[in-house]
Amino acid sequence: MVTKLLNAVNGALNKDDLGKLLLRLAVGGLMLFHGLHKLFGGVGGIKGMLASHGVPEFVAYGVLLGEVLAPLFIILGILTRLSALGLACTMIVAWLLVGVGETFMLDKTGAWGIESLMYFFLGALAIAFCGAGRYSLAGKSAWR
């Protein structure tokens, strides 16, 4: 009886393409908020962090690729794997700029200091490995 129930639940929830869509919406959608904040508020803070590490300030505009364009493409299912890898690389740079010191720390609520960085990094890698799925504006083309 339990096996029959589990098989029914597993069968009803066996929707890989829907799961891929939900993952894309979660990772891309939540990262897009970070990107829009920088798009409308400016990248001045990033410029300062990069300059303090000896990196040219113009590189700060690359954050708009990783936090606005890549998430939009991930959400839409266009160049999904490439965009997800770009987002993962953006998270590595973010970790190097602001997260290294928090890697082995907990925040005031007990969460891991780099929890959000890891969420976006691992979510982006999952999308890169899984692809867009059927629910994509790119359809079945190589652009998916």
GROMACS .gro file of N, CA and C in nm:
model
  432
    1MET      N    1   0.082  -0.120   0.000
    1MET     CA    2   0.000   0.000   0.000
    1MET      C    3   0.086   0.126   0.000
    2VAL      N    4   0.189   0.128   0.085
    2VAL     CA    5   0.279   0.244   0.090
    2VAL      C    6   0.355   0.256  -0.041
    3THR      N    7   0.397   0.144  -0.096
    3THR     CA    8   0.469   0.147  -0.223
    3THR      C    9   0.380   0.200  -0.334
    4LYS      N   10   0.256   0.161  -0.334
    4LYS     CA   11   0.161   0.209  -0.435
    4LYS      C   12   0.141   0.360  -0.423
    5LEU      N   13   0.130   0.409  -0.301
    5LEU     CA   14   0.116   0.553  -0.276
    5LEU      C   15   0.241   0.628  -0.322
    6LEU      N   16   0.358   0.574  -0.286
    6LEU     CA   17   0.484   0.639  -0.326
    6LEU      C   18   0.498   0.641  -0.478
    7ASN      N   19   0.461   0.532  -0.544
    7ASN     CA   20   0.468   0.528  -0.690
    7ASN      C   21   0.373   0.631  -0.752
    8ALA      N   22   0.256   0.647  -0.693
    8ALA     CA   23   0.160   0.746  -0.743
    8ALA      C   24   0.214   0.888  -0.724
    9VAL      N   25   0.270   0.916  -0.608
    9VAL     CA   26   0.328   1.049  -0.582
    9VAL      C   27   0.446   1.074  -0.675
   10ASN      N   28   0.535   0.975  -0.688
   10ASN     CA   29   0.651   0.990  -0.776
   10ASN      C   30   0.607   1.013  -0.920
   11GLY      N   31   0.506   0.941  -0.964
   11GLY     CA   32   0.456   0.958  -1.100
   11GLY      C   33   0.395   1.096  -1.122
   12ALA      N   34   0.320   1.143  -1.022
   12ALA     CA   35   0.256   1.275  -1.035
   12ALA      C   36   0.358   1.388  -1.035
   13LEU      N   37   0.468   1.369  -0.964
   13LEU     CA   38   0.568   1.475  -0.953
   13LEU      C   39   0.685   1.458  -1.050
   14ASN      N   40   0.679   1.362  -1.137
   14ASN     CA   41   0.787   1.338  -1.233
   14ASN      C   42   0.773   1.436  -1.349
   15LYS      N   43   0.809   1.559  -1.324
   15LYS     CA   44   0.796   1.669  -1.421
   15LYS      C   45   0.929   1.744  -1.428
   16ASP      N   46   1.029   1.679  -1.491
   16ASP     CA   47   1.163   1.737  -1.497
   16ASP      C   48   1.165   1.877  -1.558
   17ASP      N   49   1.092   1.895  -1.667
   17ASP     CA   50   1.093   2.026  -1.734
   17ASP      C   51   1.032   2.135  -1.647
   18LEU      N   52   0.929   2.102  -1.573
   18LEU     CA   53   0.870   2.199  -1.481
   18LEU      C   54   0.969   2.231  -1.369
   19GLY      N   55   1.039   2.131  -1.320
   19GLY     CA   56   1.141   2.154  -1.217
   19GLY      C   57   1.252   2.244  -1.267
   20LYS      N   58   1.293   2.224  -1.392
   20LYS     CA   59   1.397   2.310  -1.451
   20LYS      C   60   1.348   2.454  -1.463
   21LEU      N   61   1.222   2.471  -1.502
   21LEU     CA   62   1.165   2.605  -1.512
   21LEU      C   63   1.163   2.672  -1.375
   22LEU      N   64   1.117   2.600  -1.274
   22LEU     CA   65   1.111   2.658  -1.139
   22LEU      C   66   1.251   2.694  -1.089
   23LEU      N   67   1.349   2.609  -1.116
   23LEU     CA   68   1.487   2.640  -1.077
   23LEU      C   69   1.537   2.764  -1.149
   24ARG      N   70   1.508   2.774  -1.279
   24ARG     CA   71   1.550   2.892  -1.355
   24ARG      C   72   1.484   3.018  -1.302
   25LEU      N   73   1.354   3.010  -1.270
   25LEU     CA   74   1.283   3.127  -1.218
   25LEU      C   75   1.337   3.168  -1.081
   26ALA      N   76   1.369   3.071  -0.997
   26ALA     CA   77   1.419   3.102  -0.863
   26ALA      C   78   1.558   3.165  -0.869
   27VAL      N   79   1.650   3.098  -0.935
   27VAL     CA   80   1.789   3.147  -0.940
   27VAL      C   81   1.798   3.275  -1.022
   28GLY      N   82   1.743   3.273  -1.142
   28GLY     CA   83   1.750   3.391  -1.228
   28GLY      C   84   1.669   3.506  -1.173
   29GLY      N   85   1.550   3.477  -1.124
   29GLY     CA   86   1.463   3.583  -1.073
   29GLY      C   87   1.519   3.651  -0.950
   30LEU      N   88   1.569   3.573  -0.856
   30LEU     CA   89   1.624   3.634  -0.734
   30LEU      C   90   1.754   3.709  -0.762
   31MET      N   91   1.838   3.657  -0.852
   31MET     CA   92   1.961   3.729  -0.886
   31MET      C   93   1.930   3.857  -0.960
   32LEU      N   94   1.825   3.857  -1.038
   32LEU     CA   95   1.788   3.977  -1.114
   32LEU      C   96   1.763   4.096  -1.022
   33PHE      N   97   1.708   4.072  -0.903
   33PHE     CA   98   1.689   4.182  -0.807
   33PHE      C   99   1.822   4.247  -0.770
   34HIS      N  100   1.925   4.165  -0.749
   34HIS     CA  101   2.057   4.219  -0.718
   34HIS      C  102   2.109   4.303  -0.835
   35GLY      N  103   2.089   4.251  -0.955
   35GLY     CA  104   2.137   4.321  -1.073
   35GLY      C  105   2.063   4.451  -1.099
   36LEU      N  106   1.931   4.449  -1.082
   36LEU     CA  107   1.854   4.571  -1.104
   36LEU      C  108   1.891   4.680  -1.004
   37HIS      N  109   1.924   4.637  -0.883
   37HIS     CA  110   1.970   4.734  -0.782
   37HIS      C  111   2.096   4.804  -0.831
   38LYS      N  112   2.187   4.730  -0.890
   38LYS     CA  113   2.311   4.789  -0.941
   38LYS      C  114   2.286   4.867  -1.070
   39LEU      N  115   2.192   4.818  -1.152
   39LEU     CA  116   2.162   4.887  -1.276
   39LEU      C  117   2.105   5.026  -1.249
   40PHE      N  118   2.012   5.035  -1.155
   40PHE     CA  119   1.947   5.164  -1.126
   40PHE      C  120   2.021   5.245  -1.021
   41GLY      N  121   2.091   5.179  -0.930
   41GLY     CA  122   2.164   5.249  -0.824
   41GLY      C  123   2.309   5.278  -0.855
   42GLY      N  124   2.360   5.214  -0.959
   42GLY     CA  125   2.498   5.234  -0.999
   42GLY      C  126   2.590   5.127  -0.944
   43VAL      N  127   2.708   5.121  -1.004
   43VAL     CA  128   2.806   5.020  -0.966
   43VAL      C  129   2.923   5.083  -0.889
   44GLY      N  130   2.900   5.198  -0.829
   44GLY     CA  131   3.007   5.268  -0.757
   44GLY      C  132   3.071   5.185  -0.648
   45GLY      N  133   2.991   5.114  -0.571
   45GLY     CA  134   3.046   5.031  -0.464
   45GLY      C  135   3.136   4.921  -0.518
   46ILE      N  136   3.098   4.865  -0.628
   46ILE     CA  137   3.178   4.759  -0.691
   46ILE      C  138   3.309   4.818  -0.744
   47LYS      N  139   3.300   4.938  -0.803
   47LYS     CA  140   3.421   5.003  -0.853
   47LYS      C  141   3.524   5.019  -0.742
   48GLY      N  142   3.476   5.064  -0.625
   48GLY     CA  143   3.567   5.083  -0.512
   48GLY      C  144   3.630   4.953  -0.467
   49MET      N  145   3.553   4.846  -0.461
   49MET     CA  146   3.607   4.716  -0.420
   49MET      C  147   3.711   4.668  -0.520
   50LEU      N  148   3.681   4.683  -0.648
   50LEU     CA  149   3.776   4.639  -0.750
   50LEU      C  150   3.904   4.721  -0.745
   51ALA      N  151   3.890   4.853  -0.731
   51ALA     CA  152   4.007   4.940  -0.725
   51ALA      C  153   4.095   4.905  -0.606
   52SER      N  154   4.033   4.869  -0.493
   52SER     CA  155   4.112   4.833  -0.375
   52SER      C  156   4.190   4.703  -0.395
   53HIS      N  157   4.150   4.624  -0.494
   53HIS     CA  158   4.221   4.500  -0.527
   53HIS      C  159   4.311   4.519  -0.651
   54GLY      N  160   4.323   4.642  -0.699
   54GLY     CA  161   4.409   4.670  -0.813
   54GLY      C  162   4.347   4.636  -0.948
   55VAL      N  163   4.216   4.617  -0.952
   55VAL     CA  164   4.147   4.585  -1.077
   55VAL      C  165   4.088   4.714  -1.133
   56PRO      N  166   4.100   4.737  -1.263
   56PRO     CA  167   4.044   4.859  -1.322
   56PRO      C  168   3.894   4.873  -1.293
   57GLU      N  169   3.852   4.996  -1.267
   57GLU     CA  170   3.714   5.022  -1.228
   57GLU      C  171   3.612   4.985  -1.336
   58PHE      N  172   3.649   4.995  -1.464
   58PHE     CA  173   3.553   4.967  -1.570
   58PHE      C  174   3.504   4.822  -1.565
   59VAL      N  175   3.580   4.735  -1.502
   59VAL     CA  176   3.540   4.595  -1.490
   59VAL      C  177   3.410   4.583  -1.410
   60ALA      N  178   3.380   4.683  -1.328
   60ALA     CA  179   3.259   4.681  -1.247
   60ALA      C  180   3.133   4.670  -1.333
   61TYR      N  181   3.138   4.719  -1.455
   61TYR     CA  182   3.021   4.711  -1.542
   61TYR      C  183   2.994   4.567  -1.586
   62GLY      N  184   3.092   4.480  -1.571
   62GLY     CA  185   3.072   4.338  -1.599
   62GLY      C  186   2.969   4.276  -1.508
   63VAL      N  187   2.950   4.336  -1.389
   63VAL     CA  188   2.850   4.284  -1.296
   63VAL      C  189   2.710   4.291  -1.358
   64LEU      N  190   2.689   4.386  -1.447
   64LEU     CA  191   2.559   4.397  -1.512
   64LEU      C  192   2.534   4.280  -1.607
   65LEU      N  193   2.642   4.229  -1.666
   65LEU     CA  194   2.628   4.108  -1.750
   65LEU      C  195   2.590   3.988  -1.663
   66GLY      N  196   2.661   3.975  -1.551
   66GLY     CA  197   2.640   3.859  -1.465
   66GLY      C  198   2.516   3.865  -1.378
   67GLU      N  199   2.468   3.986  -1.348
   67GLU     CA  200   2.356   3.998  -1.256
   67GLU      C  201   2.228   4.053  -1.321
   68VAL      N  202   2.235   4.094  -1.446
   68VAL     CA  203   2.115   4.140  -1.517
   68VAL      C  204   2.093   4.055  -1.643
   69LEU      N  205   2.189   4.058  -1.734
   69LEU     CA  206   2.171   3.988  -1.861
   69LEU      C  207   2.165   3.836  -1.843
   70ALA      N  208   2.260   3.779  -1.770
   70ALA     CA  209   2.260   3.633  -1.750
   70ALA      C  210   2.131   3.586  -1.681
   71PRO      N  211   2.087   3.651  -1.572
   71PRO     CA  212   1.961   3.607  -1.512
   71PRO      C  213   1.841   3.619  -1.607
   72LEU      N  214   1.835   3.724  -1.687
   72LEU     CA  215   1.726   3.738  -1.783
   72LEU      C  216   1.727   3.622  -1.882
   73PHE      N  217   1.845   3.590  -1.932
   73PHE     CA  218   1.857   3.478  -2.025
   73PHE      C  219   1.821   3.346  -1.958
   74ILE      N  220   1.862   3.330  -1.833
   74ILE     CA  221   1.829   3.207  -1.759
   74ILE      C  222   1.677   3.195  -1.744
   75ILE      N  223   1.613   3.302  -1.704
   75ILE     CA  224   1.467   3.301  -1.687
   75ILE      C  225   1.397   3.265  -1.817
   76LEU      N  226   1.442   3.325  -1.926
   76LEU     CA  227   1.378   3.305  -2.056
   76LEU      C  228   1.418   3.173  -2.122
   77GLY      N  229   1.526   3.114  -2.075
   77GLY     CA  230   1.572   2.989  -2.135
   77GLY      C  231   1.647   3.011  -2.266
   78ILE      N  232   1.718   3.121  -2.274
   78ILE     CA  233   1.797   3.155  -2.392
   78ILE      C  234   1.945   3.149  -2.353
   79LEU      N  235   2.024   3.076  -2.430
   79LEU     CA  236   2.166   3.057  -2.396
   79LEU      C  237   2.180   3.020  -2.248
   80THR      N  238   2.095   2.930  -2.204
   80THR     CA  239   2.079   2.900  -2.062
   80THR      C  240   2.206   2.848  -1.998
   81ARG      N  241   2.270   2.749  -2.058
   81ARG     CA  242   2.390   2.690  -1.996
   81ARG      C  243   2.504   2.792  -1.989
   82LEU      N  244   2.524   2.864  -2.098
   82LEU     CA  245   2.630   2.965  -2.101
   82LEU      C  246   2.601   3.077  -1.999
   83SER      N  247   2.477   3.120  -1.992
   83SER     CA  248   2.439   3.224  -1.897
   83SER      C  249   2.455   3.176  -1.753
   84ALA      N  250   2.421   3.051  -1.728
   84ALA     CA  251   2.436   2.996  -1.594
   84ALA      C  252   2.583   2.988  -1.555
   85LEU      N  253   2.669   2.951  -1.648
   85LEU     CA  254   2.813   2.951  -1.618
   85LEU      C  255   2.863   3.093  -1.591
   86GLY      N  256   2.811   3.189  -1.665
   86GLY     CA  257   2.846   3.329  -1.640
   86GLY      C  258   2.804   3.374  -1.501
   87LEU      N  259   2.685   3.333  -1.461
   87LEU     CA  260   2.638   3.367  -1.327
   87LEU      C  261   2.724   3.299  -1.221
   88ALA      N  262   2.761   3.174  -1.243
   88ALA     CA  263   2.848   3.104  -1.148
   88ALA      C  264   2.983   3.176  -1.135
   89CYS      N  265   3.038   3.221  -1.246
   89CYS     CA  266   3.165   3.295  -1.242
   89CYS      C  267   3.148   3.428  -1.169
   90THR      N  268   3.035   3.493  -1.189
   90THR     CA  269   3.006   3.617  -1.118
   90THR      C  270   3.006   3.594  -0.967
   91MET      N  271   2.952   3.480  -0.925
   91MET     CA  272   2.948   3.448  -0.781
   91MET      C  273   3.087   3.419  -0.727
   92ILE      N  274   3.174   3.362  -0.809
   92ILE     CA  275   3.313   3.340  -0.765
   92ILE      C  276   3.381   3.474  -0.744
   93VAL      N  277   3.360   3.568  -0.837
   93VAL     CA  278   3.419   3.702  -0.821
   93VAL      C  279   3.361   3.771  -0.698
   94ALA      N  280   3.231   3.759  -0.677
   94ALA     CA  281   3.169   3.820  -0.559
   94ALA      C  282   3.228   3.761  -0.431
   95TRP      N  283   3.248   3.630  -0.431
   95TRP     CA  284   3.309   3.566  -0.313
   95TRP      C  285   3.450   3.618  -0.291
   96LEU      N  286   3.528   3.632  -0.397
   96LEU     CA  287   3.665   3.683  -0.383
   96LEU      C  288   3.667   3.827  -0.334
   97LEU      N  289   3.567   3.906  -0.375
   97LEU     CA  290   3.566   4.048  -0.335
   97LEU      C  291   3.510   4.069  -0.195
   98VAL      N  292   3.405   3.997  -0.160
   98VAL     CA  293   3.339   4.028  -0.032
   98VAL      C  294   3.317   3.908   0.059
   99GLY      N  295   3.334   3.787   0.008
   99GLY     CA  296   3.293   3.672   0.086
   99GLY      C  297   3.402   3.588   0.148
  100VAL      N  298   3.526   3.604   0.105
  100VAL     CA  299   3.633   3.515   0.154
  100VAL      C  300   3.641   3.518   0.306
  101GLY      N  301   3.632   3.635   0.364
  101GLY     CA  302   3.641   3.647   0.509
  101GLY      C  303   3.522   3.589   0.583
  102GLU      N  304   3.411   3.567   0.511
  102GLU     CA  305   3.290   3.514   0.574
  102GLU      C  306   3.270   3.364   0.546
  103THR      N  307   3.366   3.303   0.479
  103THR     CA  308   3.351   3.164   0.438
  103THR      C  309   3.329   3.070   0.556
  104PHE      N  310   3.396   3.094   0.665
  104PHE     CA  311   3.384   3.005   0.781
  104PHE      C  312   3.312   3.074   0.896
  105MET      N  313   3.220   3.165   0.862
  105MET     CA  314   3.147   3.242   0.963
  105MET      C  315   2.997   3.215   0.953
  106LEU      N  316   2.928   3.246   1.062
  106LEU     CA  317   2.783   3.247   1.063
  106LEU      C  318   2.739   3.392   1.082
  107ASP      N  319   2.624   3.428   1.024
  107ASP     CA  320   2.576   3.564   1.045
  107ASP      C  321   2.497   3.569   1.176
  108LYS      N  322   2.438   3.684   1.205
  108LYS     CA  323   2.372   3.703   1.334
  108LYS      C  324   2.248   3.615   1.353
  109THR      N  325   2.195   3.561   1.242
  109THR     CA  326   2.079   3.473   1.255
  109THR      C  327   2.117   3.325   1.248
  110GLY      N  328   2.247   3.297   1.237
  110GLY     CA  329   2.294   3.160   1.233
  110GLY      C  330   2.311   3.103   1.094
  111ALA      N  331   2.288   3.184   0.992
  111ALA     CA  332   2.306   3.137   0.854
  111ALA      C  333   2.454   3.142   0.819
  112TRP      N  334   2.493   3.060   0.723
  112TRP     CA  335   2.630   3.060   0.675
  112TRP      C  336   2.661   3.197   0.615
  113GLY      N  337   2.779   3.250   0.641
  113GLY     CA  338   2.816   3.383   0.596
  113GLY      C  339   2.809   3.402   0.445
  114ILE      N  340   2.831   3.296   0.370
  114ILE     CA  341   2.825   3.307   0.223
  114ILE      C  342   2.709   3.225   0.167
  115GLU      N  343   2.606   3.213   0.246
  115GLU     CA  344   2.490   3.132   0.206
  115GLU      C  345   2.430   3.175   0.074
  116SER      N  346   2.405   3.302   0.057
  116SER     CA  347   2.342   3.347  -0.067
  116SER      C  348   2.437   3.331  -0.186
  117LEU      N  349   2.565   3.354  -0.165
  117LEU     CA  350   2.661   3.332  -0.273
  117LEU      C  351   2.659   3.186  -0.317
  118MET      N  352   2.657   3.096  -0.220
  118MET     CA  353   2.658   2.953  -0.252
  118MET      C  354   2.526   2.911  -0.317
  119TYR      N  355   2.416   2.968  -0.271
  119TYR     CA  356   2.286   2.937  -0.334
  119TYR      C  357   2.291   2.971  -0.482
  120PHE      N  358   2.335   3.091  -0.515
  120PHE     CA  359   2.339   3.132  -0.655
  120PHE      C  360   2.444   3.054  -0.734
  121PHE      N  361   2.560   3.028  -0.673
  121PHE     CA  362   2.666   2.953  -0.740
  121PHE      C  363   2.620   2.810  -0.772
  122LEU      N  364   2.570   2.739  -0.671
  122LEU     CA  365   2.528   2.601  -0.691
  122LEU      C  366   2.402   2.591  -0.778
  123GLY      N  367   2.310   2.687  -0.760
  123GLY     CA  368   2.192   2.690  -0.846
  123GLY      C  369   2.229   2.712  -0.991
  124ALA      N  370   2.324   2.802  -1.015
  124ALA     CA  371   2.369   2.828  -1.152
  124ALA      C  372   2.437   2.704  -1.210
  125LEU      N  373   2.517   2.636  -1.130
  125LEU     CA  374   2.581   2.513  -1.179
  125LEU      C  375   2.476   2.407  -1.211
  126ALA      N  376   2.375   2.394  -1.127
  126ALA     CA  377   2.268   2.297  -1.154
  126ALA      C  378   2.200   2.328  -1.286
  127ILE      N  379   2.174   2.455  -1.311
  127ILE     CA  380   2.111   2.496  -1.438
  127ILE      C  381   2.205   2.468  -1.555
  128ALA      N  382   2.334   2.494  -1.536
  128ALA     CA  383   2.431   2.467  -1.642
  128ALA      C  384   2.433   2.319  -1.678
  129PHE      N  385   2.422   2.232  -1.579
  129PHE     CA  386   2.424   2.088  -1.605
  129PHE      C  387   2.291   2.036  -1.657
  130CYS      N  388   2.180   2.092  -1.612
  130CYS     CA  389   2.046   2.043  -1.651
  130CYS      C  390   1.994   2.106  -1.779
  131GLY      N  391   2.033   2.228  -1.807
  131GLY     CA  392   1.981   2.298  -1.924
  131GLY      C  393   1.847   2.362  -1.895
  132ALA      N  394   1.787   2.419  -1.998
  132ALA     CA  395   1.664   2.497  -1.983
  132ALA      C  396   1.541   2.411  -1.968
  133GLY      N  397   1.542   2.294  -2.028
  133GLY     CA  398   1.420   2.215  -2.029
  133GLY      C  399   1.329   2.259  -2.142
  134ARG      N  400   1.212   2.197  -2.146
  134ARG     CA  401   1.117   2.221  -2.255
  134ARG      C  402   1.056   2.361  -2.251
  135TYR      N  403   1.038   2.417  -2.133
  135TYR     CA  404   0.972   2.548  -2.121
  135TYR      C  405   1.075   2.659  -2.136
  136SER      N  406   1.108   2.688  -2.259
  136SER     CA  407   1.212   2.785  -2.291
  136SER      C  408   1.169   2.863  -2.416
  137LEU      N  409   1.200   2.990  -2.420
  137LEU     CA  410   1.168   3.069  -2.540
  137LEU      C  411   1.251   3.026  -2.659
  138ALA      N  412   1.363   2.963  -2.634
  138ALA     CA  413   1.449   2.919  -2.743
  138ALA      C  414   1.402   2.788  -2.805
  139GLY      N  415   1.299   2.726  -2.749
  139GLY     CA  416   1.248   2.601  -2.803
  139GLY      C  417   1.352   2.492  -2.798
  140LYS      N  418   1.363   2.417  -2.907
  140LYS     CA  419   1.457   2.306  -2.912
  140LYS      C  420   1.586   2.343  -2.984
  141SER      N  421   1.608   2.471  -3.006
  141SER     CA  422   1.726   2.514  -3.083
  141SER      C  423   1.852   2.507  -2.996
  142ALA      N  424   1.964   2.523  -3.060
  142ALA     CA  425   2.093   2.526  -2.990
  142ALA      C  426   2.102   2.647  -2.897
  143TRP      N  427   2.016   2.747  -2.919
  143TRP     CA  428   2.018   2.868  -2.836
  143TRP      C  429   1.960   2.843  -2.699
  144ARG      N  430   1.900   2.728  -2.676
  144ARG     CA  431   1.841   2.696  -2.545
  144ARG      C  432   1.954   2.663  -2.451
   0.00000   0.00000   0.00000
